[in-house]
Amino acid sequence: MTGTIPFIQDLAVVLLVGGLAALVCHWLDQPKVVGYIVAGLVIGPNTPPFSLVVDEGTIHTLGDLGVVFLMFSLGLEFNLRRMRKAGATAVVTGTMDVVIMVCLGYLLGRQLGWTPVESLFLGAIICDSSTTVLIKTLQDLGRARERFAGSIVGITVFEDMLAVILMAGLTGIAVTGQPDRGAIGKTLAFLTLFLLVVVVAGLLTVPRLVSYLSRLNNEELLLLPVVGICFGVSVVAARLELSMALGAVLVGALASESRAVQRLAGLFDPLRHIFGAVFLVTVGLMLNPAMLLRYWLPIVLVTALVIVGKFVNNTVGTLLTGHDLTSAVQIGAGIAQTAEFAIIIATLGISLGATGEHVYQVGVMAAVLTTL
């Protein structure tokens, strides 16, 4: 029992401070996302005089649960029909954005005096926008069902898939100095097989199962099996070295084909609110004011590149795929940020010994700033 006390203490601190920050943002008519990230900064290990969180690892694990619940909720709103409608926009705009941002990031890294591999990692860090942060903000603003929101989610989910493939290539470059075609091919094969199996098998089973469980008129019997399926598919995706978020959003989209989708969404809302808030607080925990001062110029340049580059890329891309100017500008503005995949790729560079600490700090700081 004694070992659980620090965990309960950390969770209490995260939820209390996060809740207070969200309340302040509500009073100021600002998105609660900002409050959660600032709360993480306040209680984190890098803000004097001491950290209010004892075991950051456990909190980050709970944050991963938040990603799963947020992405499942996203799937419930962004169903398969909306995915099909966003298909052309997602493929064209997402591909264009990722390719251009990788190139721009590489060029900026070289101008900063970084090695070619570090510069390539910088391009990868800034190429993918955050689906999780976007959907949380759109839900908070009550705009998740608007047309431009569907296109935003489609583009960012497709960018997530491209980022997974890019990570396989970066791993080969970090280890051997050149792209590992075998690793890239393996990732593509796993991704294709995963999508085919989950979508085909899921369409045959998940909507029917949810409909059957809903007829039992027992919320517990409806919620627990669906949560189990969501985690199970997410784990399979992670085991295949894909994204847990991809698995969760697919299960949510499949469950949305059931007539009980609104009831299911209501049951998931408390989980999404609690663990989604924890995830965003964990983003703030990684803020380091001292590093912000030390590397302020690269951070400013990378942040500006993300905001301007992604805004232009996605506005132009959506215009080319038939959107009107207003929708294109909304989509471009919404996607002009990075978050969880930037942090994942920055961590990958450190773990492989391919990048220095400065690349990690600049990448994470730029991700947090663009999120704010």
Short mmCIF file of N, CA, C and O in Angstrom, two decimals, residues 131 223 249 294:
data_model
loop_
_atom_site.label_atom_id
_atom_site.label_comp_id
_atom_site.label_asym_id
_atom_site.label_seq_id
_atom_site.Cartn_x
_atom_site.Cartn_y
_atom_site.Cartn_z
N THR A 131 -2.48 15.09 -34.04
CA THR A 131 -3.91 14.80 -34.09
C THR A 131 -4.53 14.92 -32.71
O THR A 131 -5.63 15.44 -32.55
N LEU A 223 -19.35 -0.69 -21.83
CA LEU A 223 -18.09 0.04 -21.78
C LEU A 223 -16.87 -0.89 -21.73
O LEU A 223 -15.91 -0.71 -22.50
N VAL A 249 -7.87 5.12 -32.99
CA VAL A 249 -8.77 5.88 -33.85
C VAL A 249 -9.53 4.96 -34.79
O VAL A 249 -10.70 5.20 -35.12
N ARG A 294 18.88 29.09 -23.21
CA ARG A 294 20.15 28.72 -23.81
C ARG A 294 20.04 28.58 -25.33
O ARG A 294 20.94 29.00 -26.07
#
